[in-house]
Amino acid sequence: MQPSTSPIALCFGASGAIGRFLLPRLRAGGWRVMAVSRQPGRVSDARLLWLCTDLAGATIATKGIGAVISVGPLDAFVEWLERSPLAPGVRVVAMSSMSAVSKSASADGAERALSARLLEYENRLMRRCDAAGLAWTILRPTLIYGAGIDRSLTPLVRFARRTRLFPWLWGATGLRQPVHADDLAAACAAALAAPQAAGQRLETGGGEVLPFATLLDRVRRSCGVATIPVPVPLAALQTAAVLSGRGRGIVQRLRQDLTADNQAAGQLLGFVPRPFLPDPGCWSPLPELAGPHPVEVDSATKTP
């Protein structure tokens, strides 16, 4: 059990891909952890208090909080932050996305709206923190993998395992830079101890920039089962997107480079992400961690 004098880290999105790696890192760093998510985690650690709540209506007592980390939806977190009192000097680390810039010129109106919304909430977070004297850092990851719950690569692997067929997107030429969720968790933990990273928006991509074909080849090799590659021409996807009115932005980006510049994160956080060498375990859900008594939160709760 962490001493009662240990600082408290409030972690939002704790049951998500990054949160599952972040919680052990926080506890190892000496933090007492209050983990927040809409679904309770599994009971496994007496040093962790798990708060089950929807941020839209919850008010969480913030006395004794030394750091706040959000690795869940940025908009809900910022709206909570705007109405919650935090002591000056509290460290705030929030996960955004490279989609804030990469989807700004998408052919899909919904994706352009997503980009604008991410930028809006990044700016709101900055204004709120600056006004309250909070030290903020925003991280912008690329394609996240590693916890088996992402909506990009893991569904592809599950389809291949089920059918023994691996869709090969023929004609996709864009570069990709997948980043492991644990490397992002390490970046969050490092930001808490890096005053030089305060007031920064940092791009956090993976350790390799890969042609799309190489990405697909490594994913296919990591499925854990033998699969047959089935070419799917990009022209066919483009036609389907035009006829259905959906997915034009996705098809457009298959020919675009979606990468990040890790130089600033490397200098300020010591961020050195791993190369993209997935194994079959990357595509299986990692169990959540939780405290012995998950607490349902309606309107308020007290810190431990």
Short mmCIF file of C-alpha atoms in Angstrom, two decimals:
data_model
loop_
_atom_site.label_atom_id
_atom_site.label_comp_id
_atom_site.label_asym_id
_atom_site.label_seq_id
_atom_site.Cartn_x
_atom_site.Cartn_y
_atom_site.Cartn_z
CA MET A 1 0.00 0.00 0.00
CA GLN A 2 1.36 3.43 -0.93
CA PRO A 3 1.85 5.78 2.06
CA SER A 4 -1.04 8.16 2.63
CA THR A 5 1.38 11.04 2.06
CA SER A 6 2.12 9.91 -1.51
CA PRO A 7 0.81 12.24 -4.21
CA ILE A 8 -2.46 11.38 -5.91
CA ALA A 9 -2.75 11.00 -9.68
CA LEU A 10 -6.26 11.20 -11.15
CA CYS A 11 -6.37 9.17 -14.37
CA PHE A 12 -9.23 9.43 -16.89
CA GLY A 13 -9.76 6.75 -19.54
CA ALA A 14 -8.09 4.21 -17.29
CA SER A 15 -9.72 1.16 -18.91
CA GLY A 16 -8.62 2.15 -22.43
CA ALA A 17 -5.61 1.02 -24.43
CA ILE A 18 -3.12 3.47 -22.92
CA GLY A 19 -4.64 3.41 -19.44
CA ARG A 20 -4.03 -0.32 -19.05
CA PHE A 21 -0.29 0.30 -19.35
CA LEU A 22 -0.29 3.65 -17.55
CA LEU A 23 -1.74 2.55 -14.22
CA PRO A 24 1.16 0.21 -13.33
CA ARG A 25 3.64 2.89 -14.36
CA LEU A 26 2.00 5.46 -12.09
CA ARG A 27 2.00 3.12 -9.11
CA ALA A 28 5.62 2.18 -9.76
CA GLY A 29 6.41 5.90 -9.77
CA GLY A 30 5.08 6.30 -6.24
CA TRP A 31 1.66 7.74 -7.05
CA ARG A 32 -1.56 6.80 -5.36
CA VAL A 33 -3.97 6.39 -8.25
CA MET A 34 -7.62 7.28 -8.70
CA ALA A 35 -8.64 5.64 -11.96
CA VAL A 36 -11.77 6.92 -13.70
CA SER A 37 -13.77 5.17 -16.42
CA ARG A 38 -17.36 4.37 -17.32
CA GLN A 39 -16.79 0.65 -16.76
CA PRO A 40 -15.14 -0.85 -13.64
CA GLY A 41 -11.83 -2.62 -14.03
CA ARG A 42 -10.92 -5.99 -12.64
CA VAL A 43 -9.99 -6.32 -8.98
CA SER A 44 -6.25 -6.81 -8.64
CA ASP A 45 -4.46 -4.10 -6.66
CA ALA A 46 -5.22 -2.63 -3.24
CA ARG A 47 -3.27 0.54 -4.05
CA LEU A 48 -5.76 1.68 -6.66
CA LEU A 49 -9.19 3.28 -6.27
CA TRP A 50 -11.42 2.88 -9.31
CA LEU A 51 -14.20 5.42 -9.89
CA CYS A 52 -16.99 4.35 -12.25
CA THR A 53 -18.67 7.43 -13.67
CA ASP A 54 -19.77 9.28 -16.76
CA LEU A 55 -17.86 12.57 -16.78
CA ALA A 56 -20.79 14.40 -18.31
CA GLY A 57 -22.51 14.64 -14.94
CA ALA A 58 -19.91 13.77 -12.34
CA THR A 59 -18.14 16.07 -9.93
CA ILE A 60 -15.03 14.46 -8.50
CA ALA A 61 -13.48 15.96 -5.38
CA THR A 62 -9.98 17.17 -6.21
CA LYS A 63 -8.46 17.82 -2.79
CA GLY A 64 -4.97 16.33 -2.62
CA ILE A 65 -4.68 15.78 -6.37
CA GLY A 66 -1.14 16.36 -7.63
CA ALA A 67 -1.60 15.33 -11.24
CA VAL A 68 -4.40 14.74 -13.71
CA ILE A 69 -3.89 12.53 -16.77
CA SER A 70 -6.44 12.00 -19.52
CA VAL A 71 -5.96 9.13 -21.94
CA GLY A 72 -9.63 8.93 -22.88
CA PRO A 73 -11.86 11.22 -24.98
CA LEU A 74 -10.44 14.72 -24.92
CA ASP A 75 -13.76 16.59 -25.16
CA ALA A 76 -15.36 15.02 -22.08
CA PHE A 77 -12.18 15.53 -20.09
CA VAL A 78 -11.87 19.22 -20.99
CA GLU A 79 -15.49 19.87 -20.08
CA TRP A 80 -14.87 18.26 -16.68
CA LEU A 81 -11.67 20.28 -16.27
CA GLU A 82 -13.47 23.55 -16.99
CA ARG A 83 -15.90 23.04 -14.13
CA SER A 84 -13.54 21.42 -11.60
CA PRO A 85 -11.35 23.32 -9.11
CA LEU A 86 -7.71 22.24 -9.06
CA ALA A 87 -4.93 23.75 -6.99
CA PRO A 88 -2.43 25.92 -8.89
CA GLY A 89 0.60 23.91 -9.95
CA VAL A 90 -1.25 20.64 -10.57
CA ARG A 91 0.24 18.82 -13.57
CA VAL A 92 -2.18 18.10 -16.42
CA VAL A 93 -1.28 15.67 -19.21
CA ALA A 94 -3.86 15.01 -21.92
CA MET A 95 -3.90 12.72 -24.94
CA SER A 96 -5.19 14.25 -28.17
CA SER A 97 -4.44 12.83 -31.63
CA MET A 98 -2.50 13.59 -34.81
CA SER A 99 -5.96 13.58 -36.40
CA ALA A 100 -6.15 17.18 -35.22
CA VAL A 101 -3.92 18.04 -38.16
CA SER A 102 -4.00 15.01 -40.48
CA LYS A 103 -7.77 15.10 -41.01
CA SER A 104 -8.15 18.85 -41.40
CA ALA A 105 -8.29 18.58 -45.21
CA SER A 106 -10.12 15.25 -45.42
CA ALA A 107 -12.60 14.57 -48.22
CA ASP A 108 -15.00 13.44 -45.49
CA GLY A 109 -16.88 16.26 -43.77
CA ALA A 110 -17.22 14.27 -40.56
CA GLU A 111 -13.46 13.84 -40.38
CA ARG A 112 -12.86 17.55 -40.97
CA ALA A 113 -15.30 18.21 -38.13
CA LEU A 114 -13.37 15.79 -35.90
CA SER A 115 -10.13 17.62 -36.64
CA ALA A 116 -11.73 20.97 -35.82
CA ARG A 117 -13.23 19.57 -32.61
CA LEU A 118 -9.88 18.22 -31.43
CA LEU A 119 -8.21 21.57 -32.06
CA GLU A 120 -11.04 23.37 -30.28
CA TYR A 121 -10.72 21.21 -27.17
CA GLU A 122 -6.93 21.41 -27.17
CA ASN A 123 -7.25 25.20 -27.15
CA ARG A 124 -9.91 25.13 -24.44
CA LEU A 125 -7.66 22.95 -22.28
CA MET A 126 -4.79 25.39 -22.75
CA ARG A 127 -6.92 28.39 -21.82
CA ARG A 128 -8.38 26.68 -18.75
CA CYS A 129 -4.98 25.56 -17.48
CA ASP A 130 -3.31 28.89 -18.12
CA ALA A 131 -6.10 30.74 -16.28
CA ALA A 132 -5.93 28.37 -13.29
CA GLY A 133 -2.14 28.14 -13.06
CA LEU A 134 -2.02 24.49 -14.12
CA ALA A 135 0.99 23.09 -15.96
CA TRP A 136 -0.29 21.34 -19.10
CA THR A 137 1.14 19.06 -21.77
CA ILE A 138 -0.79 17.71 -24.77
CA LEU A 139 0.37 14.57 -26.58
CA ARG A 140 -0.61 13.81 -30.17
CA PRO A 141 -0.13 10.11 -31.02
CA THR A 142 -0.29 8.44 -34.39
CA LEU A 143 -1.85 4.99 -35.03
CA ILE A 144 -2.12 3.25 -31.62
CA TYR A 145 -1.78 -0.52 -31.18
CA GLY A 146 -0.67 -2.99 -28.53
CA ALA A 147 -3.63 -3.50 -26.17
CA GLY A 148 -5.88 -5.49 -28.49
CA ILE A 149 -8.77 -3.03 -28.33
CA ASP A 150 -7.90 -0.50 -31.05
CA ARG A 151 -10.32 0.01 -33.94
CA SER A 152 -7.70 0.02 -36.69
CA LEU A 153 -5.32 -2.92 -36.81
CA THR A 154 -6.88 -5.31 -34.29
CA PRO A 155 -10.16 -5.71 -36.26
CA LEU A 156 -8.05 -6.58 -39.32
CA VAL A 157 -6.23 -9.28 -37.36
CA ARG A 158 -9.47 -10.68 -35.93
CA PHE A 159 -10.96 -10.92 -39.41
CA ALA A 160 -7.85 -12.70 -40.68
CA ARG A 161 -7.86 -15.14 -37.77
CA ARG A 162 -11.53 -15.92 -38.29
CA THR A 163 -11.47 -16.32 -42.08
CA ARG A 164 -7.79 -17.15 -42.73
CA LEU A 165 -7.94 -14.38 -45.33
CA PHE A 166 -5.89 -11.21 -45.01
CA PRO A 167 -7.15 -8.16 -46.96
CA TRP A 168 -4.23 -6.59 -48.79
CA LEU A 169 -4.95 -3.00 -49.75
CA TRP A 170 -3.44 -2.87 -53.20
CA GLY A 171 -2.36 0.64 -54.13
CA ALA A 172 -2.09 2.06 -50.60
CA THR A 173 1.14 4.05 -50.73
CA GLY A 174 1.05 6.26 -47.62
CA LEU A 175 3.63 6.02 -44.87
CA ARG A 176 2.56 4.99 -41.37
CA GLN A 177 4.11 5.27 -37.91
CA PRO A 178 2.23 2.98 -35.49
CA VAL A 179 2.93 3.62 -31.81
CA HIS A 180 2.57 1.10 -28.99
CA ALA A 181 0.14 2.06 -26.22
CA ASP A 182 2.79 1.31 -23.59
CA ASP A 183 5.18 3.82 -25.17
CA LEU A 184 2.45 6.45 -24.89
CA ALA A 185 1.91 5.45 -21.25
CA ALA A 186 5.63 5.96 -20.68
CA ALA A 187 5.39 9.41 -22.30
CA CYS A 188 2.52 10.36 -19.98
CA ALA A 189 4.45 9.25 -16.91
CA ALA A 190 7.56 11.08 -18.10
CA ALA A 191 5.59 14.28 -18.66
CA LEU A 192 4.59 14.33 -14.98
CA ALA A 193 8.26 14.59 -14.02
CA ALA A 194 9.30 16.95 -16.84
CA PRO A 195 8.64 20.62 -16.01
CA GLN A 196 10.31 21.53 -19.29
CA ALA A 197 7.41 19.87 -21.15
CA ALA A 198 4.81 22.18 -19.61
CA GLY A 199 3.01 24.34 -22.14
CA GLN A 200 3.87 22.03 -25.05
CA ARG A 201 1.91 20.14 -27.70
CA LEU A 202 4.09 17.14 -28.52
CA GLU A 203 3.78 14.73 -31.44
CA THR A 204 4.29 11.12 -30.34
CA GLY A 205 4.58 8.61 -33.16
CA GLY A 206 6.09 5.14 -33.21
CA GLY A 207 9.74 4.20 -33.61
CA GLU A 208 9.53 3.43 -37.32
CA VAL A 209 8.08 5.11 -40.40
CA LEU A 210 6.85 2.34 -42.68
CA PRO A 211 5.45 2.03 -46.19
CA PHE A 212 1.87 0.78 -45.97
CA ALA A 213 2.82 -2.54 -47.60
CA THR A 214 5.46 -3.17 -44.93
CA LEU A 215 2.94 -2.36 -42.18
CA LEU A 216 0.48 -4.89 -43.64
CA ASP A 217 3.18 -7.54 -44.00
CA ARG A 218 4.22 -7.25 -40.35
CA VAL A 219 0.62 -7.29 -39.16
CA ARG A 220 -0.08 -10.41 -41.23
CA ARG A 221 3.02 -12.17 -39.87
CA SER A 222 1.91 -11.41 -36.30
CA CYS A 223 -1.59 -12.90 -36.65
CA GLY A 224 -0.47 -16.20 -35.14
CA VAL A 225 -2.25 -18.22 -37.86
CA ALA A 226 -1.53 -18.89 -41.51
CA THR A 227 -3.47 -16.54 -43.78
CA ILE A 228 -3.90 -16.01 -47.51
CA PRO A 229 -3.39 -12.42 -48.69
CA VAL A 230 -6.34 -11.24 -50.77
CA PRO A 231 -5.66 -8.14 -52.89
CA VAL A 232 -8.25 -5.40 -52.44
CA PRO A 233 -7.64 -2.73 -55.12
CA LEU A 234 -7.76 0.81 -53.83
CA ALA A 235 -9.78 1.80 -56.89
CA ALA A 236 -12.53 -0.61 -55.81
CA LEU A 237 -12.60 0.91 -52.34
CA GLN A 238 -12.75 4.39 -53.83
CA THR A 239 -15.70 3.43 -56.03
CA ALA A 240 -17.50 1.88 -53.08
CA ALA A 241 -16.89 5.01 -51.00
CA VAL A 242 -18.32 7.26 -53.73
CA LEU A 243 -21.39 5.07 -54.22
CA SER A 244 -22.10 4.73 -50.50
CA GLY A 245 -21.12 8.26 -49.55
CA ARG A 246 -19.02 6.87 -46.70
CA GLY A 247 -15.33 6.28 -46.19
CA ARG A 248 -13.96 8.76 -48.74
CA GLY A 249 -11.60 10.21 -46.17
CA ILE A 250 -10.26 6.78 -45.22
CA VAL A 251 -9.54 5.90 -48.85
CA GLN A 252 -7.93 9.29 -49.42
CA ARG A 253 -5.55 8.81 -46.49
CA LEU A 254 -4.36 5.43 -47.76
CA ARG A 255 -2.27 7.42 -50.25
CA GLN A 256 -1.14 10.01 -47.70
CA ASP A 257 1.72 9.95 -45.21
CA LEU A 258 0.46 9.96 -41.60
CA THR A 259 3.55 10.44 -39.49
CA ALA A 260 4.78 12.47 -36.53
CA ASP A 261 7.93 14.35 -35.63
CA ASN A 262 9.17 12.87 -32.35
CA GLN A 263 12.11 15.23 -31.94
CA ALA A 264 10.56 17.53 -29.33
CA ALA A 265 9.08 14.63 -27.35
CA GLY A 266 12.45 12.94 -27.42
CA GLN A 267 14.24 16.02 -26.11
CA LEU A 268 11.69 16.94 -23.45
CA LEU A 269 10.43 13.51 -22.33
CA GLY A 270 13.18 11.10 -23.35
CA PHE A 271 10.57 9.54 -25.67
CA VAL A 272 12.17 6.63 -27.54
CA PRO A 273 9.33 4.48 -28.93
CA ARG A 274 9.88 0.90 -30.05
CA PRO A 275 9.97 -0.20 -33.70
CA PHE A 276 6.84 -1.80 -35.12
CA LEU A 277 7.49 -5.50 -34.46
CA PRO A 278 4.09 -6.80 -33.29
CA ASP A 279 3.55 -10.29 -31.93
CA PRO A 280 0.25 -12.21 -31.57
CA GLY A 281 -0.21 -10.86 -28.03
CA CYS A 282 -0.58 -7.32 -29.38
CA TRP A 283 -4.01 -8.25 -30.73
CA SER A 284 -5.44 -9.79 -27.56
CA PRO A 285 -7.07 -7.51 -24.95
CA LEU A 286 -4.89 -6.72 -21.98
CA PRO A 287 -6.79 -7.10 -18.68
CA GLU A 288 -7.69 -3.89 -16.87
CA LEU A 289 -6.39 -3.19 -13.39
CA ALA A 290 -8.56 -1.95 -10.54
CA GLY A 291 -8.76 -1.45 -6.84
CA PRO A 292 -10.47 -3.85 -4.42
CA HIS A 293 -13.62 -1.74 -4.16
CA PRO A 294 -14.72 -0.06 -7.41
CA VAL A 295 -16.83 2.95 -6.45
CA GLU A 296 -19.93 4.00 -8.38
CA VAL A 297 -19.99 7.79 -8.67
CA ASP A 298 -23.22 9.70 -9.19
CA SER A 299 -22.41 13.31 -8.45
CA ALA A 300 -19.38 13.37 -6.16
CA THR A 301 -16.80 11.30 -4.40
CA LYS A 302 -14.00 11.85 -1.92
CA THR A 303 -10.37 11.20 -2.60
CA PRO A 304 -8.75 8.32 -0.73
#
